[in-house]
PDB file of C-alpha atoms and ligand atoms in Angstrom:
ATOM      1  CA  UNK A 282       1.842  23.718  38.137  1.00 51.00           C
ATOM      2  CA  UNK A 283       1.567  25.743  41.295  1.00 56.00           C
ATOM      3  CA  UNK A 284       1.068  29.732  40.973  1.00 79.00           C
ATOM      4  CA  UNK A 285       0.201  28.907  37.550  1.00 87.00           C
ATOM      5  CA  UNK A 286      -2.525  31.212  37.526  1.00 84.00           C
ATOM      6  CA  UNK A 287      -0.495  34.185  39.637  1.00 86.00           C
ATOM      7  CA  UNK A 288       2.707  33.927  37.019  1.00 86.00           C
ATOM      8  CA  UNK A 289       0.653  33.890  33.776  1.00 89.00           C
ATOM      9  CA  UNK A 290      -1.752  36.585  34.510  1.00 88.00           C
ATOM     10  CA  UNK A 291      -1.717  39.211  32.199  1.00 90.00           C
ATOM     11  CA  UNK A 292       0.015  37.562  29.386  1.00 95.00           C
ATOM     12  CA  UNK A 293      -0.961  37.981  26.143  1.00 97.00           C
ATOM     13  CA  UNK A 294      -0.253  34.646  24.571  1.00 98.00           C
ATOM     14  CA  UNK A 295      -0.619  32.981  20.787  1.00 98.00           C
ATOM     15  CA  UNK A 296      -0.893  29.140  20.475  1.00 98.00           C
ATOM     16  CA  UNK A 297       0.094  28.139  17.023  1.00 98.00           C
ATOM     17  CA  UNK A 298       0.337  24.666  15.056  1.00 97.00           C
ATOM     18  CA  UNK A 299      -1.228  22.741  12.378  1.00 96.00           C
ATOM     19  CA  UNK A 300      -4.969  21.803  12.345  1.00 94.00           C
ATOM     20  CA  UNK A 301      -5.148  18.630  14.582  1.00 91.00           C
ATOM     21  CA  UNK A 302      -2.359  19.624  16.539  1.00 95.00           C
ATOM     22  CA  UNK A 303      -4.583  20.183  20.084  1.00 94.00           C
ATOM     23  CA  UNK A 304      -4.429  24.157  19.716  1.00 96.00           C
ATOM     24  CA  UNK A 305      -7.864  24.142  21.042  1.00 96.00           C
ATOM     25  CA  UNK A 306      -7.895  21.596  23.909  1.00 96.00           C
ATOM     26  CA  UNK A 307      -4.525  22.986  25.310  1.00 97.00           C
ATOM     27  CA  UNK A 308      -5.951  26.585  25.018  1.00 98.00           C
ATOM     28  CA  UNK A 309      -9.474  25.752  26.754  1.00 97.00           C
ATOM     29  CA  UNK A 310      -7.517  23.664  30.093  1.00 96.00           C
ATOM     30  CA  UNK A 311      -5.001  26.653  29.697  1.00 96.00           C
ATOM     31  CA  UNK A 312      -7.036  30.048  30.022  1.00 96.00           C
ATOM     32  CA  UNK A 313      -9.207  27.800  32.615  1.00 94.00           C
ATOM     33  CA  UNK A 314      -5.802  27.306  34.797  1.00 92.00           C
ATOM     34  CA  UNK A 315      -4.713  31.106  34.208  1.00 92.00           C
ATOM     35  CA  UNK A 316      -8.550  32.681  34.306  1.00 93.00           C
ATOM     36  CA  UNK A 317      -7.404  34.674  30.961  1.00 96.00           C
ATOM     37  CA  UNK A 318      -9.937  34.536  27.688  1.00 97.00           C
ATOM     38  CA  UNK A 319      -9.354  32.235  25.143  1.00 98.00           C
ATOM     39  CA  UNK A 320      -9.982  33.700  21.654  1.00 98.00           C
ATOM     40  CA  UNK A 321     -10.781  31.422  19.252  1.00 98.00           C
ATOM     41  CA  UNK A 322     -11.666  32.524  15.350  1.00 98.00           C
ATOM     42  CA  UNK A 323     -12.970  29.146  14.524  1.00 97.00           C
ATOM     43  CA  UNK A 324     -15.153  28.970  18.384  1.00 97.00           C
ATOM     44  CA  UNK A 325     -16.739  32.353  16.585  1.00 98.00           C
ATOM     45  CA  UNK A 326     -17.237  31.575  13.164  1.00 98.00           C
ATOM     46  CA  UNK A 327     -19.177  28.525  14.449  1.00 97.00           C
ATOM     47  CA  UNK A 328     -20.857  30.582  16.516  1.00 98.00           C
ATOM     48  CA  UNK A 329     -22.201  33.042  13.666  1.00 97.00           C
ATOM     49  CA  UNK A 330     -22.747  29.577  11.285  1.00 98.00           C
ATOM     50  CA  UNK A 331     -25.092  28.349  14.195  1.00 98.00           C
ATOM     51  CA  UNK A 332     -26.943  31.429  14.026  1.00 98.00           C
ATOM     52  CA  UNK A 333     -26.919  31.897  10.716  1.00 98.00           C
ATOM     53  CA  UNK A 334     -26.166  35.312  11.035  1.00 97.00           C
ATOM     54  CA  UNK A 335     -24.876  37.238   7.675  1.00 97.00           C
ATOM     55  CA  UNK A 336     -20.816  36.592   8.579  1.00 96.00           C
ATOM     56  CA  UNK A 337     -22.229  32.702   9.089  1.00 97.00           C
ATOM     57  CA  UNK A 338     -23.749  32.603   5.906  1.00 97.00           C
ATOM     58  CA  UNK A 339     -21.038  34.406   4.254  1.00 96.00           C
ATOM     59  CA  UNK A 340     -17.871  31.729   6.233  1.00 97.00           C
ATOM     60  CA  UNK A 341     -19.734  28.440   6.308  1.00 97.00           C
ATOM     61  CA  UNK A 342     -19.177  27.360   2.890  1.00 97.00           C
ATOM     62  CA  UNK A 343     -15.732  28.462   2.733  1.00 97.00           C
ATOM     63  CA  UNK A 344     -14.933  26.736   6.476  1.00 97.00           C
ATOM     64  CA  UNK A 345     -16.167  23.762   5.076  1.00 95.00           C
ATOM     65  CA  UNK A 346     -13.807  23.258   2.154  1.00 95.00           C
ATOM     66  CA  UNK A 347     -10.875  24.143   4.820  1.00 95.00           C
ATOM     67  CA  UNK A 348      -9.997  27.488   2.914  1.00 97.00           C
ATOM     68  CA  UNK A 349      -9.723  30.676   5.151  1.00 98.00           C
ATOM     69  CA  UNK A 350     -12.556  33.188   5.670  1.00 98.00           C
ATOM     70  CA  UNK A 351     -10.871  37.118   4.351  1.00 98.00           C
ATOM     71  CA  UNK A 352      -8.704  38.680   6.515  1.00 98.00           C
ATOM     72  CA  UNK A 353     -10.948  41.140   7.236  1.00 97.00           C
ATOM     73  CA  UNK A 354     -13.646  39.491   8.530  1.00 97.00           C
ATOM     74  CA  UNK A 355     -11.724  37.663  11.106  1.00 98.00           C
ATOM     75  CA  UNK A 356      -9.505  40.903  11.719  1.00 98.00           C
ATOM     76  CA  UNK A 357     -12.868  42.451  12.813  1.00 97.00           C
ATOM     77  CA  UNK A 358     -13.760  40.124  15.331  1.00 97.00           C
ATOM     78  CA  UNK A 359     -10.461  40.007  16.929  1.00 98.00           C
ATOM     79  CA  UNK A 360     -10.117  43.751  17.215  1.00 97.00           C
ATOM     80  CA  UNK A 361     -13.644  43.803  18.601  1.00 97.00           C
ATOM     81  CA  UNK A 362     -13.052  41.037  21.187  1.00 98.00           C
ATOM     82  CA  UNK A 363      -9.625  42.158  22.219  1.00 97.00           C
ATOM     83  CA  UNK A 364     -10.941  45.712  22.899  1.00 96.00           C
ATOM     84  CA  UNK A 365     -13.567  43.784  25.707  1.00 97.00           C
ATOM     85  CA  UNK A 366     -12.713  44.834  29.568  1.00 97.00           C
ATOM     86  CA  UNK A 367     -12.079  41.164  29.995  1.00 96.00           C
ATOM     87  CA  UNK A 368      -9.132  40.673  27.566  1.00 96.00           C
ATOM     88  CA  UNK A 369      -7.276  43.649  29.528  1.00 94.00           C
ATOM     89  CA  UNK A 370      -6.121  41.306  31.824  1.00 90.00           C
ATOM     90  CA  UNK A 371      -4.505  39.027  29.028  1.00 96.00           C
ATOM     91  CA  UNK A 372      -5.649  36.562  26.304  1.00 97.00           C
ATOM     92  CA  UNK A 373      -5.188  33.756  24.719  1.00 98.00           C
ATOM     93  CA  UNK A 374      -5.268  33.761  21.187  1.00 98.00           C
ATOM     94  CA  UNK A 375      -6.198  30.169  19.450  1.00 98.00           C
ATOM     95  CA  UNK A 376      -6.416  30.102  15.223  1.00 98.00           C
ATOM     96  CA  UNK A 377      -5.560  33.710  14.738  1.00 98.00           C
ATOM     97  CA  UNK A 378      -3.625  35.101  12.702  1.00 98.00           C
ATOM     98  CA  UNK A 379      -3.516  32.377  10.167  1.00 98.00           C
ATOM     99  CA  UNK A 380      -2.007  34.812   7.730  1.00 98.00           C
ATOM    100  CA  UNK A 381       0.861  37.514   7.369  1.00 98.00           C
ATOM    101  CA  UNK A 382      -1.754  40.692   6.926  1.00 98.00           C
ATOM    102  CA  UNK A 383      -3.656  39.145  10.276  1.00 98.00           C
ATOM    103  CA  UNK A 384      -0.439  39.081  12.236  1.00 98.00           C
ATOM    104  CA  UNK A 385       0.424  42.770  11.099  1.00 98.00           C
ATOM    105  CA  UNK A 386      -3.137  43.888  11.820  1.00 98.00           C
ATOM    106  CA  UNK A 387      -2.415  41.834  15.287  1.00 98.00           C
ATOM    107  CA  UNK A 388       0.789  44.101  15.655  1.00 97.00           C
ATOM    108  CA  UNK A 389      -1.225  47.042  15.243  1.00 97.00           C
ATOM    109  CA  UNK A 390      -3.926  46.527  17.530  1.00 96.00           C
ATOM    110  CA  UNK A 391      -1.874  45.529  20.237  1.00 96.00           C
ATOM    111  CA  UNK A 392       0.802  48.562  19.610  1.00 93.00           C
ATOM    112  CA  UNK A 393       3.855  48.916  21.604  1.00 90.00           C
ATOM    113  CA  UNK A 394       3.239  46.287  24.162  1.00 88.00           C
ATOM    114  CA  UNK A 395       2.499  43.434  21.855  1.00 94.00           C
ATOM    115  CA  UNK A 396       2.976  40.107  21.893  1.00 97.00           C
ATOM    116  CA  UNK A 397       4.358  38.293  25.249  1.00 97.00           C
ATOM    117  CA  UNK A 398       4.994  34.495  24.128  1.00 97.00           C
ATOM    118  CA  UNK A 399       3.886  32.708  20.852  1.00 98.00           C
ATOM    119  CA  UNK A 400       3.386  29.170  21.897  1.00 98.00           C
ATOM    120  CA  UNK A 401       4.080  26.757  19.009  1.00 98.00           C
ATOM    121  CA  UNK A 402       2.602  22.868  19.434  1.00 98.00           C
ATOM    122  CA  UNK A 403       4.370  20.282  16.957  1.00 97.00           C
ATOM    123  CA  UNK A 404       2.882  17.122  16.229  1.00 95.00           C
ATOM    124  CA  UNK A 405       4.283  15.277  13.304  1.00 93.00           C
ATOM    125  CA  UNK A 406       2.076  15.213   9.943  1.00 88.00           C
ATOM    126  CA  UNK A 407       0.585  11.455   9.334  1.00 85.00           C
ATOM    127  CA  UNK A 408      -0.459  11.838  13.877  1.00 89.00           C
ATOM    128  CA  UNK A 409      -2.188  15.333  12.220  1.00 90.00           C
ATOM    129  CA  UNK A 410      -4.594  13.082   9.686  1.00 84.00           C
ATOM    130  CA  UNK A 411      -5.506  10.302  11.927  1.00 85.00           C
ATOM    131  CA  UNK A 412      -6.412  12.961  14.962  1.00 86.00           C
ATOM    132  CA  UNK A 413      -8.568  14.931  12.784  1.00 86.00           C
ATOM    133  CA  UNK A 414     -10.231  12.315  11.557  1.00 85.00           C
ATOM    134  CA  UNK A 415     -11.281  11.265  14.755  1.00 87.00           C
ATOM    135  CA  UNK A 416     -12.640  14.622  15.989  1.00 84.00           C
ATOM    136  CA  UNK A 417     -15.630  14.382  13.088  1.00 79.00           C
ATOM    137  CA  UNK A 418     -16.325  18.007  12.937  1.00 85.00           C
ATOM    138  CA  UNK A 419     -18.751  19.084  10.405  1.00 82.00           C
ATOM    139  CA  UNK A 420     -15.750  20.745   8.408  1.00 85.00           C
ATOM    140  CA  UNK A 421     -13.756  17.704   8.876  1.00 86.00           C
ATOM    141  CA  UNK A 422     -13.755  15.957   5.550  1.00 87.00           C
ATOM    142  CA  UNK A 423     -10.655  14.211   4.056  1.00 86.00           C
ATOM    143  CA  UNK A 424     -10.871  16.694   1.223  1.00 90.00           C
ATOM    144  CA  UNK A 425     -11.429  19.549   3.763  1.00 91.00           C
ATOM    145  CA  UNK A 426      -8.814  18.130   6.017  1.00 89.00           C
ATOM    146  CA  UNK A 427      -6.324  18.088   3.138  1.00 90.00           C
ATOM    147  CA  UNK A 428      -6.664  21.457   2.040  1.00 94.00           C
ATOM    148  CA  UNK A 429      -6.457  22.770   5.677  1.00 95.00           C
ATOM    149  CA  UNK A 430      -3.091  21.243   5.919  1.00 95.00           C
ATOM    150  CA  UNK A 431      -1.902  22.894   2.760  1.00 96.00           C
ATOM    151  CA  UNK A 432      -3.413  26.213   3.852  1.00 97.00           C
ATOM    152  CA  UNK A 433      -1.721  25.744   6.858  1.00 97.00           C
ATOM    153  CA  UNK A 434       1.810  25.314   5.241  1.00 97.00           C
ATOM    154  CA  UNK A 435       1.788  27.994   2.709  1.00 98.00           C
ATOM    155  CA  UNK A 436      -0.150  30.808   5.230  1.00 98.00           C
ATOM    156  CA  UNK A 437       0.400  29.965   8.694  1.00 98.00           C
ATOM    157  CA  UNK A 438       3.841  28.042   8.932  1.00 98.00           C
ATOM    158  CA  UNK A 439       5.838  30.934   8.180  1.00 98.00           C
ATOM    159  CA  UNK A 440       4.446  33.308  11.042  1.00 98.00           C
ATOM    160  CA  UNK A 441       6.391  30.625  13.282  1.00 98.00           C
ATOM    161  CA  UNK A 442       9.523  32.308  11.339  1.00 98.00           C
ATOM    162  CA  UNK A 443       7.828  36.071  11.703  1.00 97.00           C
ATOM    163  CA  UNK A 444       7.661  35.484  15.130  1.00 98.00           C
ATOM    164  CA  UNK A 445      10.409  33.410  15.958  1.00 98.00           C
ATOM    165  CA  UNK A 446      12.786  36.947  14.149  1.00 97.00           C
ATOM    166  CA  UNK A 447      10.941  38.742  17.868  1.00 96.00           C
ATOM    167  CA  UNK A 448      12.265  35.677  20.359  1.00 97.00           C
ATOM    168  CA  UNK A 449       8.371  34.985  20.970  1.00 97.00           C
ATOM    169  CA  UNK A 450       8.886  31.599  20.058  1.00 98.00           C
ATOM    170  CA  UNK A 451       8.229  28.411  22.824  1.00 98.00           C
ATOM    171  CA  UNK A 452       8.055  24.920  21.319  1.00 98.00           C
ATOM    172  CA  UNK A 453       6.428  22.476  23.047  1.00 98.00           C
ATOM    173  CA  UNK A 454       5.884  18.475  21.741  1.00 97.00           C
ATOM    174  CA  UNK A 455       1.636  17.956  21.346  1.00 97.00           C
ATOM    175  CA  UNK A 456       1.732  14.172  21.635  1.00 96.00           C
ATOM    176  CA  UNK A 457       1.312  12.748  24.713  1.00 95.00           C
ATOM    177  CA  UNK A 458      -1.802  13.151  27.011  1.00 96.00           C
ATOM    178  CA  UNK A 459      -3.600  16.728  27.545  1.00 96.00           C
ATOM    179  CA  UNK A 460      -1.973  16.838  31.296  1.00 96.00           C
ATOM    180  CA  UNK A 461       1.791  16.210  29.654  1.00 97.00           C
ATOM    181  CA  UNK A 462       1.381  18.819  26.821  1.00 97.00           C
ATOM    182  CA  UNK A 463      -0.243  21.168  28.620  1.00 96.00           C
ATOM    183  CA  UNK A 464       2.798  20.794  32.095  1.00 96.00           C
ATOM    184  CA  UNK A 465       5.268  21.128  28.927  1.00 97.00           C
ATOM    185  CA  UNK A 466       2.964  24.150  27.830  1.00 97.00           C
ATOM    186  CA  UNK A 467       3.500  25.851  31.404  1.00 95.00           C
ATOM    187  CA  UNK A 468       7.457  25.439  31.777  1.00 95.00           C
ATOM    188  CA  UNK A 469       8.110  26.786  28.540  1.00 96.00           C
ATOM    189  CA  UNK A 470       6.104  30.051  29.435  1.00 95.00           C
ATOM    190  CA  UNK A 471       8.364  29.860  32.853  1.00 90.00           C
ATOM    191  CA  UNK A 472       5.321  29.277  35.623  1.00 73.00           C
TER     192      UNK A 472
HETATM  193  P1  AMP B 873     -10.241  26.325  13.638  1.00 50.72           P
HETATM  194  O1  AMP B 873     -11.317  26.029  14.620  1.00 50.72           O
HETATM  195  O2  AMP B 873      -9.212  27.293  14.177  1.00 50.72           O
HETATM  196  O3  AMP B 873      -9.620  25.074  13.079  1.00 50.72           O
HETATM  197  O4  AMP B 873     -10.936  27.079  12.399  1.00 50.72           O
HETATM  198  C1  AMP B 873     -11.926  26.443  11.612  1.00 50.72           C
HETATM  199  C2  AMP B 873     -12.062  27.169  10.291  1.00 50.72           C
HETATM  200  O5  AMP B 873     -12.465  28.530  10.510  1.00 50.72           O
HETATM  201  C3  AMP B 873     -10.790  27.272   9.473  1.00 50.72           C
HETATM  202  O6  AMP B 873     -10.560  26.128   8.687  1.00 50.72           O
HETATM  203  C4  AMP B 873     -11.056  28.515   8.634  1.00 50.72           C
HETATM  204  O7  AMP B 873     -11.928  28.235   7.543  1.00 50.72           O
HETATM  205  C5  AMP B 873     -11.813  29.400   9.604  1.00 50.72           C
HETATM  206  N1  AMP B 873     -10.888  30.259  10.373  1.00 50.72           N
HETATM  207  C6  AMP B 873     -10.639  30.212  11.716  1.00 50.72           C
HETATM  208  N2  AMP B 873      -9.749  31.142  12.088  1.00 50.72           N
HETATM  209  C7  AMP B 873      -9.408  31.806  10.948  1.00 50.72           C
HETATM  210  C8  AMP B 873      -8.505  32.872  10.655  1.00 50.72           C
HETATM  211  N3  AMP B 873      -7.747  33.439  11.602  1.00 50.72           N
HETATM  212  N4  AMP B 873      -8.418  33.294   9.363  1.00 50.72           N
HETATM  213  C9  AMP B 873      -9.173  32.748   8.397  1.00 50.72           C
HETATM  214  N5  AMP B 873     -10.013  31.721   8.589  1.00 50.72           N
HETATM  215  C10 AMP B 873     -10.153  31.254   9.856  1.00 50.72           C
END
């Protein structure tokens, strides 16, 4: 894990898997290690729910039946944060895009230079449940939990196959403890 931070600089890098999958975790100890910003569409939405700003008022009921918040809403946010000083030295995106229309609005704010690696955790469905469960977020009912998983099939699964068609795709195995996944996490991206 040496020179992780001197490799991985400046990559602009998507971690993608199923709810439950340790998206978040690995992405936190991750942009720590490189010193990039982790962007995270469900960190903000919980953000604006806390405040109860208008977005907040507008996502929180839809958050907590595990549906998506529109496209454009989250598009928004992600163009705005991207566009910071901060994310010109690469990102880390965590929960976006969940959909086809955010990856192609994804494509066009990043233009030409895109993409660098699409990290893609896999952790095995009934492991999914129990983790979630366990977490006791605020959206994290069985019902909610449920639907997420569906959502998560029918949206965000095929992006692995958008992405995969560009060579983006690393796979790394999300069980073990944070340290293993995240050492896995670093050799696939080559540091
Ligand atoms: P997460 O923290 O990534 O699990 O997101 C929590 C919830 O926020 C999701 O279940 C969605 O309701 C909403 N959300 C987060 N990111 C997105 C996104 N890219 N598109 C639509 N909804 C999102």
């Amino acid at each position: 894990m040496s020179n992780v931070e001197a490799t991985l600089m400046g990559r602009r890098l998507l971690i993608l898997g199923p709810p439950g999958a340790g998206k978040g975790t690995q992405a936190t100890v991750l942009c720590r290690a490189i010193g990039i910003p982790h962007i995270s569409t469900g960190e903000m939405l919980r953000d604006h729910v806390a405040r109860e700003t208008a977005l907040g008022r507008r996502a929180r009921e839809i958050m907590e039946s595990g549906d998506l918040v529109p496209d454009e809403i989250v598009i928004g946010m992600v163009e705005e944060r991207i566009g910071q000083p901060d994310a010109a030295c690469g990102f880390l995106l965590d929960g976006f895009p969940r959909t086809r229309a955010q990856a192609e609005a994804l494509d066009e704010v990043l233009g030409d230079e895109g993409l660098d690696a699409v990290i893609v955790v896999e952790v095995a469905e009934d492991e999914l449940v129990e983790r979630i469960l366990k977490r006791g977020r605020s959206d994290d009912t069985e019902e909610a939990v449920r639907n997420r998983l569906t959502v998560y099939h029918s949206q965000t699964a095929p992006l692995i196959e958008f992405y995969l068609g560009r060579g983006l795709v690393r796979s790394v195995d999300g069980v073990g403890a944070i340290e293993e996944v995240l050492a896995r996490i670093v050799g696939v991206l080559g540091a």
